[in-house]
Amino acid sequence: MATQDTGKTRRGFLVDMARTACGVALLGLGVGLYSRQAASLPAEALRPPGALAEDDFLGACVRCGLCVRDCPYDTLKLSELGANVANGTPYFIARDIPCEMCPDIPCIKACPTGALDHGLTDIDQARMGLAVVIDQESCIAFHGLRCEVCFNVCPVRGKAITLDMLHNPRSGKHALFIPVVHSDACTGCGKCEKSCILDEAAIKVLPVHLAKGLLGRHYRLGWKEKEQAGGSLVTPDTEHSYTLPEGMRYDYEGRGLITEESAGAAPYGDDPLETLKRGRGGL
Amino acid sequence: MQPGKHPGSDAVATKGWWKAHQWLLLRRASQFGILGLFLLGPLAGIWIVKGNIASSLTLDVLPLTDPYLALQVLLAGHSLEVTALIGAAIVLVFYLLAGGRAYCAWVCPINIVTDAAAWLHQRLGIKRTAQFARHSRYWILGVTLLLALITGTLAWELINPVTIVYRGLIFGLGLAWGLLLAIFLFDLFVSRRGWCSHLCPVGAFYSLLGRYSLLRVSAVARSKCDDCMDCFAVCPEPQVIRPALKGEAQGVGPVIRSGNCTNCGRCIDVCSKDVFRFDHRFDNSTSKPIAQKTEVMP
């Protein structure tokens, strides 16, 4: 950049300006590029309830920490310099201290800038992330053991996480109680992740954009369409028919081949030897 | 170096140590006092002030928001809640009256570090350092605002030492101490008064804000000046003194009118002839008798 005493001639002035401009432009480039990197929030860092989408959040949050101060459970932290969350912004780690979902949402009320959306007044509508049963190999429910801790601690109990009962093929007679997360009710508070009994949680809250799939818009689920329309929307399949000997019919619903009682003796008995002994005349 | 011949030693000899450090001590009391208020909550559980200098809430009623940050948010394409708007307006009006860069001298924590570096610089007798143009800071200010506009985020806040250090002291320092050390060493060895007086865009913002501020330092008794140059030696922005102190012949009034003046009052301290004092900007007639007036406190 420029020295102070050379601004006297026009040339000196222009060189001065060019130097300063170049230096400052380099600084701007550096900071700009760094800001792109700093925008990549690690998946385990969750924003407070009502936080705007990450890009918007980084433009609206002034990093004052008032949300942190008004959080009654010390859930929220401000990122310190050198941490991998954009410097000075509030976040929480579900496995450390999850969000307790205060009904009056004090963190949002404290936010002076609207980086936490003041339009969010019902904490059940918060979407801080989405819980995912991310490791089915280690979740003990998948081994047929009864746990259900995540199901029971969920503040939106019975809605955000339900237990699906499935057949246990290992024992053959027990049920698996499989936790299933429902994105229409999960707030991403992280209580399930916090209380998962494993050494490393098998259920984790992820940012919604990582956790959520999206069905192609052209997909139609036939049975739902049928229900909506009150009847099949395509020509019904003609029922397949077998050509069967007299006195026999086929049950498509599951029983399979049925021999009517009135059809007389079966051509083959239970004992194949007996059939052979009867010889050809038996047929 | 001769002991007793540092800038201000004459003032200490004539006025006594306390009087020759009056404004410096008040300034430090203000800087540490404000920081102390913020720390009272997290350290002692007494919540008078919450937040940090970016935005704060005092006694649950008074919101204060840094207008420089508010401006970046607006440029990034976001609106602010009423709280932040009111807070920014209050701060804006205060510094319009008290002198924008009073923020630098009386509030900013970096000032303590850069003052220390400048003091040590003088004591060590380091002569040559790089000099940046003083207008560099306005360029940097422009770039920080442009970055907010282009990236849609508060990009500058990722590296702004002023807010990072303040926030660090209250919420957990992280590696912010490294930033402090870097600025100290930069000011000490690379460029004397480099950060606060040449590069810092926060200071540049408040310079612009304080351009027309009411509270000013005035060389009201400039005829008594004995050209000892002590005020120039201690002033972080010495270029602002000359027009006021030496401008009588050109018909320039005694009030220091540059927005770059930080209203630190150090020139008042070190002047053994009591040339300077705090005054308001309109008390600026050239042919003024040296009247005794009540001092305007910052």
Short mmCIF file of C-alpha atoms in Angstrom, two decimals, chain A residues 90-272:
data_model
loop_
_atom_site.label_atom_id
_atom_site.label_comp_id
_atom_site.label_asym_id
_atom_site.label_seq_id
_atom_site.Cartn_x
_atom_site.Cartn_y
_atom_site.Cartn_z
CA PRO A 90 -24.60 -19.59 17.89
CA TYR A 91 -24.95 -23.37 17.63
CA PHE A 92 -25.45 -26.46 19.72
CA ILE A 93 -24.27 -30.06 19.65
CA ALA A 94 -27.20 -32.39 20.32
CA ARG A 95 -25.08 -35.10 21.93
CA ASP A 96 -23.69 -32.54 24.44
CA ILE A 97 -26.76 -30.52 25.38
CA PRO A 98 -29.88 -30.84 23.24
CA CYS A 99 -32.57 -28.18 22.83
CA GLU A 100 -35.22 -28.45 25.54
CA MET A 101 -37.83 -26.81 23.32
CA CYS A 102 -39.03 -24.08 25.71
CA PRO A 103 -42.63 -23.19 24.80
CA ASP A 104 -41.86 -19.44 24.99
CA ILE A 105 -38.69 -19.81 22.85
CA PRO A 106 -36.56 -17.20 24.71
CA CYS A 107 -33.65 -17.45 22.26
CA ILE A 108 -35.81 -16.19 19.41
CA LYS A 109 -37.22 -13.39 21.54
CA ALA A 110 -33.68 -12.30 22.42
CA CYS A 111 -32.49 -12.09 18.82
CA PRO A 112 -32.30 -8.41 17.86
CA THR A 113 -31.78 -8.92 14.16
CA GLY A 114 -34.28 -11.59 13.13
CA ALA A 115 -31.57 -14.12 12.27
CA LEU A 116 -33.83 -16.28 14.43
CA ASP A 117 -37.22 -15.85 12.81
CA HIS A 118 -39.60 -14.06 15.17
CA GLY A 119 -42.45 -15.52 13.14
CA LEU A 120 -41.84 -18.90 14.79
CA THR A 121 -44.03 -18.92 17.88
CA ASP A 122 -44.82 -22.63 18.17
CA ILE A 123 -41.71 -24.57 19.11
CA ASP A 124 -43.23 -27.75 17.65
CA GLN A 125 -42.89 -26.10 14.25
CA ALA A 126 -39.14 -25.59 14.69
CA ARG A 127 -36.95 -27.54 12.28
CA MET A 128 -33.44 -27.38 13.70
CA GLY A 129 -32.56 -30.62 11.94
CA LEU A 130 -34.01 -34.06 11.39
CA ALA A 131 -33.32 -37.16 13.47
CA VAL A 132 -32.11 -40.15 11.49
CA VAL A 133 -31.63 -43.72 12.73
CA ILE A 134 -28.35 -43.61 10.97
CA ASP A 135 -26.71 -46.84 12.14
CA GLN A 136 -29.09 -49.78 11.94
CA GLU A 137 -26.19 -52.15 12.50
CA SER A 138 -25.60 -51.00 16.04
CA CYS A 139 -29.06 -49.81 17.12
CA ILE A 140 -30.08 -52.58 19.50
CA ALA A 141 -33.71 -52.42 18.42
CA PHE A 142 -32.63 -53.98 15.15
CA HIS A 143 -31.15 -56.88 17.11
CA GLY A 144 -34.53 -57.53 18.62
CA LEU A 145 -33.68 -55.99 21.99
CA ARG A 146 -36.14 -53.73 23.74
CA CYS A 147 -34.77 -50.18 24.13
CA GLU A 148 -37.13 -47.50 22.83
CA VAL A 149 -35.29 -44.76 24.74
CA CYS A 150 -35.35 -42.41 21.75
CA PHE A 151 -39.07 -43.05 21.34
CA ASN A 152 -39.73 -42.30 25.00
CA VAL A 153 -37.63 -39.14 25.42
CA CYS A 154 -38.98 -37.53 22.26
CA PRO A 155 -40.79 -34.29 23.22
CA VAL A 156 -43.21 -34.90 20.36
CA ARG A 157 -43.72 -38.43 21.67
CA GLY A 158 -45.49 -40.84 19.40
CA LYS A 159 -45.44 -38.45 16.46
CA ALA A 160 -41.83 -37.67 15.61
CA ILE A 161 -40.66 -41.19 16.41
CA THR A 162 -42.92 -44.22 16.20
CA LEU A 163 -42.13 -47.88 16.80
CA ASP A 164 -42.82 -50.20 13.89
CA MET A 165 -43.34 -53.79 14.95
CA LEU A 166 -41.70 -56.23 12.57
CA HIS A 167 -41.18 -59.96 12.60
CA ASN A 168 -37.97 -61.07 14.25
CA PRO A 169 -36.48 -63.59 11.80
CA ARG A 170 -33.72 -64.64 14.20
CA SER A 171 -35.92 -65.99 16.96
CA GLY A 172 -38.86 -66.59 14.70
CA LYS A 173 -41.38 -65.71 17.39
CA HIS A 174 -40.54 -62.22 18.74
CA ALA A 175 -41.08 -58.72 17.38
CA LEU A 176 -38.55 -56.04 16.49
CA PHE A 177 -39.57 -52.60 17.80
CA ILE A 178 -38.01 -50.43 15.13
CA PRO A 179 -37.81 -46.66 15.71
CA VAL A 180 -38.98 -44.70 12.68
CA VAL A 181 -38.61 -40.90 12.47
CA HIS A 182 -41.32 -38.80 10.87
CA SER A 183 -40.13 -35.55 9.34
CA ASP A 184 -43.52 -33.87 9.61
CA ALA A 185 -43.21 -33.83 13.40
CA CYS A 186 -39.47 -34.00 14.23
CA THR A 187 -38.13 -30.61 15.39
CA GLY A 188 -34.50 -31.68 15.43
CA CYS A 189 -34.16 -30.90 19.15
CA GLY A 190 -31.65 -33.70 19.56
CA LYS A 191 -33.00 -35.27 22.74
CA CYS A 192 -33.04 -38.68 21.05
CA GLU A 193 -29.40 -38.34 20.03
CA LYS A 194 -28.46 -37.16 23.50
CA SER A 195 -30.14 -40.10 25.21
CA CYS A 196 -29.22 -42.89 22.79
CA ILE A 197 -27.77 -45.58 25.04
CA LEU A 198 -24.92 -46.53 22.72
CA ASP A 199 -21.40 -45.22 23.18
CA GLU A 200 -21.83 -43.48 19.87
CA ALA A 201 -25.44 -42.56 19.12
CA ALA A 202 -27.15 -44.64 16.44
CA ILE A 203 -29.81 -41.95 16.02
CA LYS A 204 -28.40 -38.58 15.06
CA VAL A 205 -29.90 -35.21 14.20
CA LEU A 206 -28.67 -34.05 10.82
CA PRO A 207 -29.32 -30.86 8.89
CA VAL A 208 -32.59 -31.34 7.01
CA HIS A 209 -30.92 -31.00 3.63
CA LEU A 210 -28.67 -33.96 4.44
CA ALA A 211 -31.30 -36.10 6.08
CA LYS A 212 -34.26 -35.73 3.78
CA GLY A 213 -34.80 -37.52 0.49
CA LEU A 214 -37.23 -36.32 -2.14
CA LEU A 215 -39.42 -38.56 -4.30
CA GLY A 216 -39.37 -37.65 -7.99
CA ARG A 217 -42.29 -35.38 -8.73
CA HIS A 218 -43.59 -37.68 -11.44
CA TYR A 219 -44.07 -40.56 -8.99
CA ARG A 220 -47.63 -41.55 -8.16
CA LEU A 221 -48.40 -44.13 -5.52
CA GLY A 222 -51.14 -46.23 -7.12
CA TRP A 223 -53.03 -47.12 -3.96
CA LYS A 224 -53.15 -43.53 -2.83
CA GLU A 225 -54.35 -42.33 -6.20
CA LYS A 226 -56.96 -45.07 -6.15
CA GLU A 227 -58.12 -43.99 -2.72
CA GLN A 228 -58.33 -40.36 -3.80
CA ALA A 229 -60.21 -41.15 -6.98
CA GLY A 230 -62.49 -43.65 -5.27
CA GLY A 231 -61.59 -46.38 -7.72
CA SER A 232 -58.90 -47.68 -9.96
CA LEU A 233 -57.62 -45.19 -12.50
CA VAL A 234 -56.33 -47.89 -14.87
CA THR A 235 -58.20 -50.74 -16.58
CA PRO A 236 -58.44 -53.56 -14.00
CA ASP A 237 -56.36 -56.66 -14.78
CA THR A 238 -58.40 -59.55 -16.08
CA GLU A 239 -58.16 -62.36 -13.59
CA HIS A 240 -55.86 -65.15 -14.68
CA SER A 241 -57.55 -68.48 -15.01
CA TYR A 242 -55.97 -71.94 -15.02
CA THR A 243 -57.27 -74.79 -17.06
CA LEU A 244 -57.93 -77.32 -14.34
CA PRO A 245 -59.42 -80.83 -14.25
CA GLU A 246 -62.99 -81.04 -13.21
CA GLY A 247 -63.56 -80.67 -9.50
CA MET A 248 -60.51 -78.49 -8.93
CA ARG A 249 -60.13 -74.77 -8.59
CA TYR A 250 -57.46 -72.25 -7.67
CA ASP A 251 -57.68 -69.71 -4.86
CA TYR A 252 -55.69 -66.58 -5.71
CA GLU A 253 -55.94 -65.18 -2.18
CA GLY A 254 -53.59 -67.75 -0.76
CA ARG A 255 -54.97 -71.24 -0.39
CA GLY A 256 -53.80 -72.21 -3.85
CA LEU A 257 -54.99 -75.38 -5.52
CA ILE A 258 -58.19 -76.74 -4.00
CA THR A 259 -59.71 -80.09 -4.62
CA GLU A 260 -63.46 -80.10 -4.18
CA GLU A 261 -64.68 -82.79 -1.73
CA SER A 262 -67.18 -84.23 -4.25
CA ALA A 263 -64.47 -85.05 -6.79
CA GLY A 264 -63.95 -88.60 -5.48
CA ALA A 265 -60.63 -90.24 -4.74
CA ALA A 266 -57.49 -88.33 -5.51
CA PRO A 267 -55.51 -89.67 -8.43
CA TYR A 268 -52.42 -89.87 -6.19
CA GLY A 269 -52.49 -90.98 -2.63
CA ASP A 270 -50.31 -89.73 0.21
CA ASP A 271 -48.11 -92.79 -0.11
CA PRO A 272 -46.40 -92.91 -3.52
#
